[in-house]
mmCIF file with all atom_site columns, C-alpha atoms in Angstrom:
data_model
loop_
_atom_site.group_PDB
_atom_site.id
_atom_site.type_symbol
_atom_site.label_atom_id
_atom_site.label_alt_id
_atom_site.label_comp_id
_atom_site.label_asym_id
_atom_site.label_entity_id
_atom_site.label_seq_id
_atom_site.pdbx_PDB_ins_code
_atom_site.Cartn_x
_atom_site.Cartn_y
_atom_site.Cartn_z
_atom_site.occupancy
_atom_site.B_iso_or_equiv
_atom_site.pdbx_formal_charge
_atom_site.auth_seq_id
_atom_site.auth_comp_id
_atom_site.auth_asym_id
_atom_site.auth_atom_id
_atom_site.pdbx_PDB_model_num
ATOM 1   C CA . MET A 1 1   ? -26.109 3.372   2.449   1.00 0.00 ? 1   MET A CA 1
ATOM 2   C CA . ASP A 1 2   ? -22.579 3.962   3.582   1.00 0.00 ? 2   ASP A CA 1
ATOM 3   C CA . ALA A 1 3   ? -21.783 5.099   7.072   1.00 0.00 ? 3   ALA A CA 1
ATOM 4   C CA . PRO A 1 4   ? -20.564 8.597   7.906   1.00 0.00 ? 4   PRO A CA 1
ATOM 5   C CA . HIS A 1 5   ? -17.148 7.528   6.626   1.00 0.00 ? 5   HIS A CA 1
ATOM 6   C CA . ASP A 1 6   ? -17.980 8.646   3.078   1.00 0.00 ? 6   ASP A CA 1
ATOM 7   C CA . GLU A 1 7   ? -15.115 11.102  3.121   1.00 0.00 ? 7   GLU A CA 1
ATOM 8   C CA . LEU A 1 8   ? -12.032 8.934   2.887   1.00 0.00 ? 8   LEU A CA 1
ATOM 9   C CA . THR A 1 9   ? -9.261  11.082  4.282   1.00 0.00 ? 9   THR A CA 1
ATOM 10  C CA . LYS A 1 10  ? -6.556  8.555   5.122   1.00 0.00 ? 10  LYS A CA 1
ATOM 11  C CA . LYS A 1 11  ? -4.067  7.125   2.667   1.00 0.00 ? 11  LYS A CA 1
ATOM 12  C CA . PHE A 1 12  ? -4.617  3.535   3.842   1.00 0.00 ? 12  PHE A CA 1
ATOM 13  C CA . TYR A 1 13  ? -7.311  1.651   5.755   1.00 0.00 ? 13  TYR A CA 1
ATOM 14  C CA . ARG A 1 14  ? -7.182  -1.721  7.478   1.00 0.00 ? 14  ARG A CA 1
ATOM 15  C CA . ILE A 1 15  ? -9.736  -4.391  6.639   1.00 0.00 ? 15  ILE A CA 1
ATOM 16  C CA . GLY A 1 16  ? -11.645 -3.780  9.887   1.00 0.00 ? 16  GLY A CA 1
ATOM 17  C CA . ASP A 1 17  ? -12.058 -0.116  8.946   1.00 0.00 ? 17  ASP A CA 1
ATOM 18  C CA . VAL A 1 18  ? -13.174 -1.030  5.440   1.00 0.00 ? 18  VAL A CA 1
ATOM 19  C CA . SER A 1 19  ? -15.640 -3.538  6.865   1.00 0.00 ? 19  SER A CA 1
ATOM 20  C CA . GLN A 1 20  ? -17.231 -0.804  8.990   1.00 0.00 ? 20  GLN A CA 1
ATOM 21  C CA . ILE A 1 21  ? -17.199 1.802   6.220   1.00 0.00 ? 21  ILE A CA 1
ATOM 22  C CA . LEU A 1 22  ? -18.943 -0.509  3.764   1.00 0.00 ? 22  LEU A CA 1
ATOM 23  C CA . ASN A 1 23  ? -21.005 -2.463  6.279   1.00 0.00 ? 23  ASN A CA 1
ATOM 24  C CA . LEU A 1 24  ? -19.612 -5.732  4.914   1.00 0.00 ? 24  LEU A CA 1
ATOM 25  C CA . PRO A 1 25  ? -18.158 -8.688  6.797   1.00 0.00 ? 25  PRO A CA 1
ATOM 26  C CA . GLN A 1 26  ? -14.380 -8.982  6.560   1.00 0.00 ? 26  GLN A CA 1
ATOM 27  C CA . SER A 1 27  ? -14.814 -12.498 5.170   1.00 0.00 ? 27  SER A CA 1
ATOM 28  C CA . THR A 1 28  ? -16.822 -11.100 2.242   1.00 0.00 ? 28  THR A CA 1
ATOM 29  C CA . ILE A 1 29  ? -14.111 -8.557  1.480   1.00 0.00 ? 29  ILE A CA 1
ATOM 30  C CA . ARG A 1 30  ? -11.418 -11.249 1.554   1.00 0.00 ? 30  ARG A CA 1
ATOM 31  C CA . PHE A 1 31  ? -13.564 -13.509 -0.649  1.00 0.00 ? 31  PHE A CA 1
ATOM 32  C CA . TRP A 1 32  ? -14.162 -10.751 -3.195  1.00 0.00 ? 32  TRP A CA 1
ATOM 33  C CA . GLU A 1 33  ? -10.402 -10.134 -3.357  1.00 0.00 ? 33  GLU A CA 1
ATOM 34  C CA . LYS A 1 34  ? -10.030 -13.676 -4.683  1.00 0.00 ? 34  LYS A CA 1
ATOM 35  C CA . GLU A 1 35  ? -12.896 -13.237 -7.151  1.00 0.00 ? 35  GLU A CA 1
ATOM 36  C CA . PHE A 1 36  ? -12.128 -9.781  -8.589  1.00 0.00 ? 36  PHE A CA 1
ATOM 37  C CA . SER A 1 37  ? -8.730  -8.961  -10.056 1.00 0.00 ? 37  SER A CA 1
ATOM 38  C CA . GLU A 1 38  ? -9.445  -5.250  -9.454  1.00 0.00 ? 38  GLU A CA 1
ATOM 39  C CA . LEU A 1 39  ? -9.055  -5.829  -5.717  1.00 0.00 ? 39  LEU A CA 1
ATOM 40  C CA . ARG A 1 40  ? -5.429  -6.151  -4.773  1.00 0.00 ? 40  ARG A CA 1
ATOM 41  C CA . PRO A 1 41  ? -4.778  -4.220  -1.562  1.00 0.00 ? 41  PRO A CA 1
ATOM 42  C CA . ARG A 1 42  ? -1.211  -3.647  -0.502  1.00 0.00 ? 42  ARG A CA 1
ATOM 43  C CA . ARG A 1 43  ? 0.162   -5.468  2.491   1.00 0.00 ? 43  ARG A CA 1
ATOM 44  C CA . ASN A 1 44  ? 2.445   -3.999  5.095   1.00 0.00 ? 44  ASN A CA 1
ATOM 45  C CA . SER A 1 45  ? 5.541   -5.791  6.390   1.00 0.00 ? 45  SER A CA 1
ATOM 46  C CA . GLY A 1 46  ? 3.379   -7.701  8.874   1.00 0.00 ? 46  GLY A CA 1
ATOM 47  C CA . GLY A 1 47  ? 1.062   -8.932  6.119   1.00 0.00 ? 47  GLY A CA 1
ATOM 48  C CA . THR A 1 48  ? -1.865  -6.699  7.087   1.00 0.00 ? 48  THR A CA 1
ATOM 49  C CA . ARG A 1 49  ? -4.044  -5.643  4.172   1.00 0.00 ? 49  ARG A CA 1
ATOM 50  C CA . MET A 1 50  ? -3.897  -1.904  3.550   1.00 0.00 ? 50  MET A CA 1
ATOM 51  C CA . TYR A 1 51  ? -6.709  -0.537  1.381   1.00 0.00 ? 51  TYR A CA 1
ATOM 52  C CA . THR A 1 52  ? -6.490  2.763   -0.479  1.00 0.00 ? 52  THR A CA 1
ATOM 53  C CA . PRO A 1 53  ? -9.545  4.969   -1.044  1.00 0.00 ? 53  PRO A CA 1
ATOM 54  C CA . HIS A 1 54  ? -9.520  3.644   -4.654  1.00 0.00 ? 54  HIS A CA 1
ATOM 55  C CA . ASP A 1 55  ? -9.709  0.056   -3.342  1.00 0.00 ? 55  ASP A CA 1
ATOM 56  C CA . ILE A 1 56  ? -12.671 1.049   -1.182  1.00 0.00 ? 56  ILE A CA 1
ATOM 57  C CA . GLU A 1 57  ? -14.424 2.622   -4.169  1.00 0.00 ? 57  GLU A CA 1
ATOM 58  C CA . GLN A 1 58  ? -13.897 -0.599  -6.123  1.00 0.00 ? 58  GLN A CA 1
ATOM 59  C CA . LEU A 1 59  ? -15.456 -2.530  -3.254  1.00 0.00 ? 59  LEU A CA 1
ATOM 60  C CA . ARG A 1 60  ? -18.394 -0.111  -3.177  1.00 0.00 ? 60  ARG A CA 1
ATOM 61  C CA . ILE A 1 61  ? -19.022 -0.717  -6.873  1.00 0.00 ? 61  ILE A CA 1
ATOM 62  C CA . ILE A 1 62  ? -18.791 -4.484  -6.454  1.00 0.00 ? 62  ILE A CA 1
ATOM 63  C CA . ARG A 1 63  ? -21.129 -4.341  -3.451  1.00 0.00 ? 63  ARG A CA 1
ATOM 64  C CA . PHE A 1 64  ? -23.580 -2.277  -5.509  1.00 0.00 ? 64  PHE A CA 1
ATOM 65  C CA . LEU A 1 65  ? -23.537 -4.813  -8.349  1.00 0.00 ? 65  LEU A CA 1
ATOM 66  C CA . ILE A 1 66  ? -23.905 -7.850  -6.114  1.00 0.00 ? 66  ILE A CA 1
ATOM 67  C CA . LYS A 1 67  ? -26.013 -6.632  -3.202  1.00 0.00 ? 67  LYS A CA 1
ATOM 68  C CA . ASP A 1 68  ? -28.128 -3.883  -4.787  1.00 0.00 ? 68  ASP A CA 1
ATOM 69  C CA . LYS A 1 69  ? -28.469 -5.050  -8.390  1.00 0.00 ? 69  LYS A CA 1
ATOM 70  C CA . GLY A 1 70  ? -28.488 -8.744  -7.445  1.00 0.00 ? 70  GLY A CA 1
ATOM 71  C CA . LEU A 1 71  ? -25.873 -9.847  -9.975  1.00 0.00 ? 71  LEU A CA 1
ATOM 72  C CA . THR A 1 72  ? -23.943 -13.070 -9.563  1.00 0.00 ? 72  THR A CA 1
ATOM 73  C CA . LEU A 1 73  ? -20.170 -12.943 -9.199  1.00 0.00 ? 73  LEU A CA 1
ATOM 74  C CA . ASP A 1 74  ? -19.796 -13.815 -12.882 1.00 0.00 ? 74  ASP A CA 1
ATOM 75  C CA . GLY A 1 75  ? -22.374 -11.193 -13.812 1.00 0.00 ? 75  GLY A CA 1
ATOM 76  C CA . ALA A 1 76  ? -20.620 -8.544  -11.727 1.00 0.00 ? 76  ALA A CA 1
ATOM 77  C CA . ARG A 1 77  ? -17.240 -9.403  -13.278 1.00 0.00 ? 77  ARG A CA 1
ATOM 78  C CA . GLU A 1 78  ? -18.715 -9.180  -16.781 1.00 0.00 ? 78  GLU A CA 1
ATOM 79  C CA . HIS A 1 79  ? -20.475 -5.917  -15.959 1.00 0.00 ? 79  HIS A CA 1
ATOM 80  C CA . LEU A 1 80  ? -17.203 -4.454  -14.663 1.00 0.00 ? 80  LEU A CA 1
ATOM 81  C CA . ARG A 1 81  ? -15.341 -5.622  -17.740 1.00 0.00 ? 81  ARG A CA 1
ATOM 82  C CA . ARG A 1 82  ? -17.842 -4.181  -20.227 1.00 0.00 ? 82  ARG A CA 1
ATOM 83  C CA . ASN A 1 83  ? -19.111 -1.061  -18.498 1.00 0.00 ? 83  ASN A CA 1
ATOM 84  C CA . ARG A 1 84  ? -16.401 0.168   -16.138 1.00 0.00 ? 84  ARG A CA 1
ATOM 85  C CA . ALA A 1 85  ? -16.464 3.867   -17.089 1.00 0.00 ? 85  ALA A CA 1
ATOM 86  C CA . ASP A 1 86  ? -20.257 4.048   -17.232 1.00 0.00 ? 86  ASP A CA 1
ATOM 87  C CA . LEU A 1 87  ? -20.577 2.126   -13.974 1.00 0.00 ? 87  LEU A CA 1
ATOM 88  C CA . GLU A 1 88  ? -18.107 4.372   -12.147 1.00 0.00 ? 88  GLU A CA 1
ATOM 89  C CA . ARG A 1 89  ? -19.944 7.450   -13.405 1.00 0.00 ? 89  ARG A CA 1
ATOM 90  C CA . LYS A 1 90  ? -23.323 6.089   -12.268 1.00 0.00 ? 90  LYS A CA 1
ATOM 91  C CA . HIS A 1 91  ? -21.898 5.083   -8.915  1.00 0.00 ? 91  HIS A CA 1
ATOM 92  C CA . GLU A 1 92  ? -20.507 8.597   -8.414  1.00 0.00 ? 92  GLU A CA 1
ATOM 93  C CA . VAL A 1 93  ? -23.914 10.104  -9.166  1.00 0.00 ? 93  VAL A CA 1
ATOM 94  C CA . ILE A 1 94  ? -25.572 7.726   -6.696  1.00 0.00 ? 94  ILE A CA 1
ATOM 95  C CA . LYS A 1 95  ? -23.034 8.687   -4.015  1.00 0.00 ? 95  LYS A CA 1
ATOM 96  C CA . ARG A 1 96  ? -23.715 12.378  -4.578  1.00 0.00 ? 96  ARG A CA 1
ATOM 97  C CA . LEU A 1 97  ? -27.473 11.859  -4.427  1.00 0.00 ? 97  LEU A CA 1
ATOM 98  C CA . GLN A 1 98  ? -27.142 9.866   -1.201  1.00 0.00 ? 98  GLN A CA 1
ATOM 99  C CA . ALA A 1 99  ? -25.019 12.634  0.327   1.00 0.00 ? 99  ALA A CA 1
ATOM 100 C CA . MET A 1 100 ? -27.619 15.204  -0.732  1.00 0.00 ? 100 MET A CA 1
ATOM 101 C CA . ARG A 1 101 ? -30.365 13.096  0.808   1.00 0.00 ? 101 ARG A CA 1
ATOM 102 C CA . ARG A 1 102 ? -28.432 12.892  4.083   1.00 0.00 ? 102 ARG A CA 1
ATOM 103 C CA . ARG A 1 103 ? -27.930 16.668  4.105   1.00 0.00 ? 103 ARG A CA 1
ATOM 104 C CA . LEU A 1 104 ? -31.616 17.300  3.403   1.00 0.00 ? 104 LEU A CA 1
ATOM 105 C CA . THR A 1 105 ? -32.650 14.835  6.098   1.00 0.00 ? 105 THR A CA 1
ATOM 106 C CA . ASP A 1 106 ? -30.321 16.552  8.568   1.00 0.00 ? 106 ASP A CA 1
ATOM 107 C CA . LEU A 1 107 ? -31.806 19.940  7.648   1.00 0.00 ? 107 LEU A CA 1
ATOM 108 C CA . LEU A 1 108 ? -35.351 18.637  8.075   1.00 0.00 ? 108 LEU A CA 1
ATOM 109 C CA . GLU A 1 109 ? -34.474 17.174  11.462  1.00 0.00 ? 109 GLU A CA 1
ATOM 110 C CA . ALA A 1 110 ? -32.856 20.457  12.525  1.00 0.00 ? 110 ALA A CA 1
ATOM 111 C CA . LEU A 1 111 ? -35.937 22.422  11.421  1.00 0.00 ? 111 LEU A CA 1
ATOM 112 C CA . ASP A 1 112 ? -38.221 19.978  13.190  1.00 0.00 ? 112 ASP A CA 1
ATOM 113 C CA . GLN A 1 113 ? -36.138 20.239  16.359  1.00 0.00 ? 113 GLN A CA 1
ATOM 114 C CA . ARG A 1 114 ? -36.175 24.040  16.141  1.00 0.00 ? 114 ARG A CA 1
ATOM 115 C CA . GLN A 1 115 ? -39.977 24.064  15.854  1.00 0.00 ? 115 GLN A CA 1
ATOM 116 C CA . ARG A 1 116 ? -40.243 21.881  18.971  1.00 0.00 ? 116 ARG A CA 1
ATOM 117 C CA . ASP A 1 117 ? -37.968 24.190  20.994  1.00 0.00 ? 117 ASP A CA 1
#
């Protein structure tokens, strides 16, 4: 599950930020950039990668396919090629459900705390 950074409010994020948001090593992110044509972050004048919220969403989808569904790199690429719209829709639903779960968990914890007080 993604960290509390689900709301991407900045225009650009550095690779260290993206690594924390997605709980992925920077080396994995750099590797996936080479493997997936969808990942092409901009670079600033100093050569630092600058990821947009769209880039981060693409990484989330790739992470889902590889880490959660257990697809190989080739399988993930093929899945992206064939099912992009469906996959993005499913991923959005999963994100919403995870956010709902977090809100419900927070409410339960608040109620539990209130009963103890």
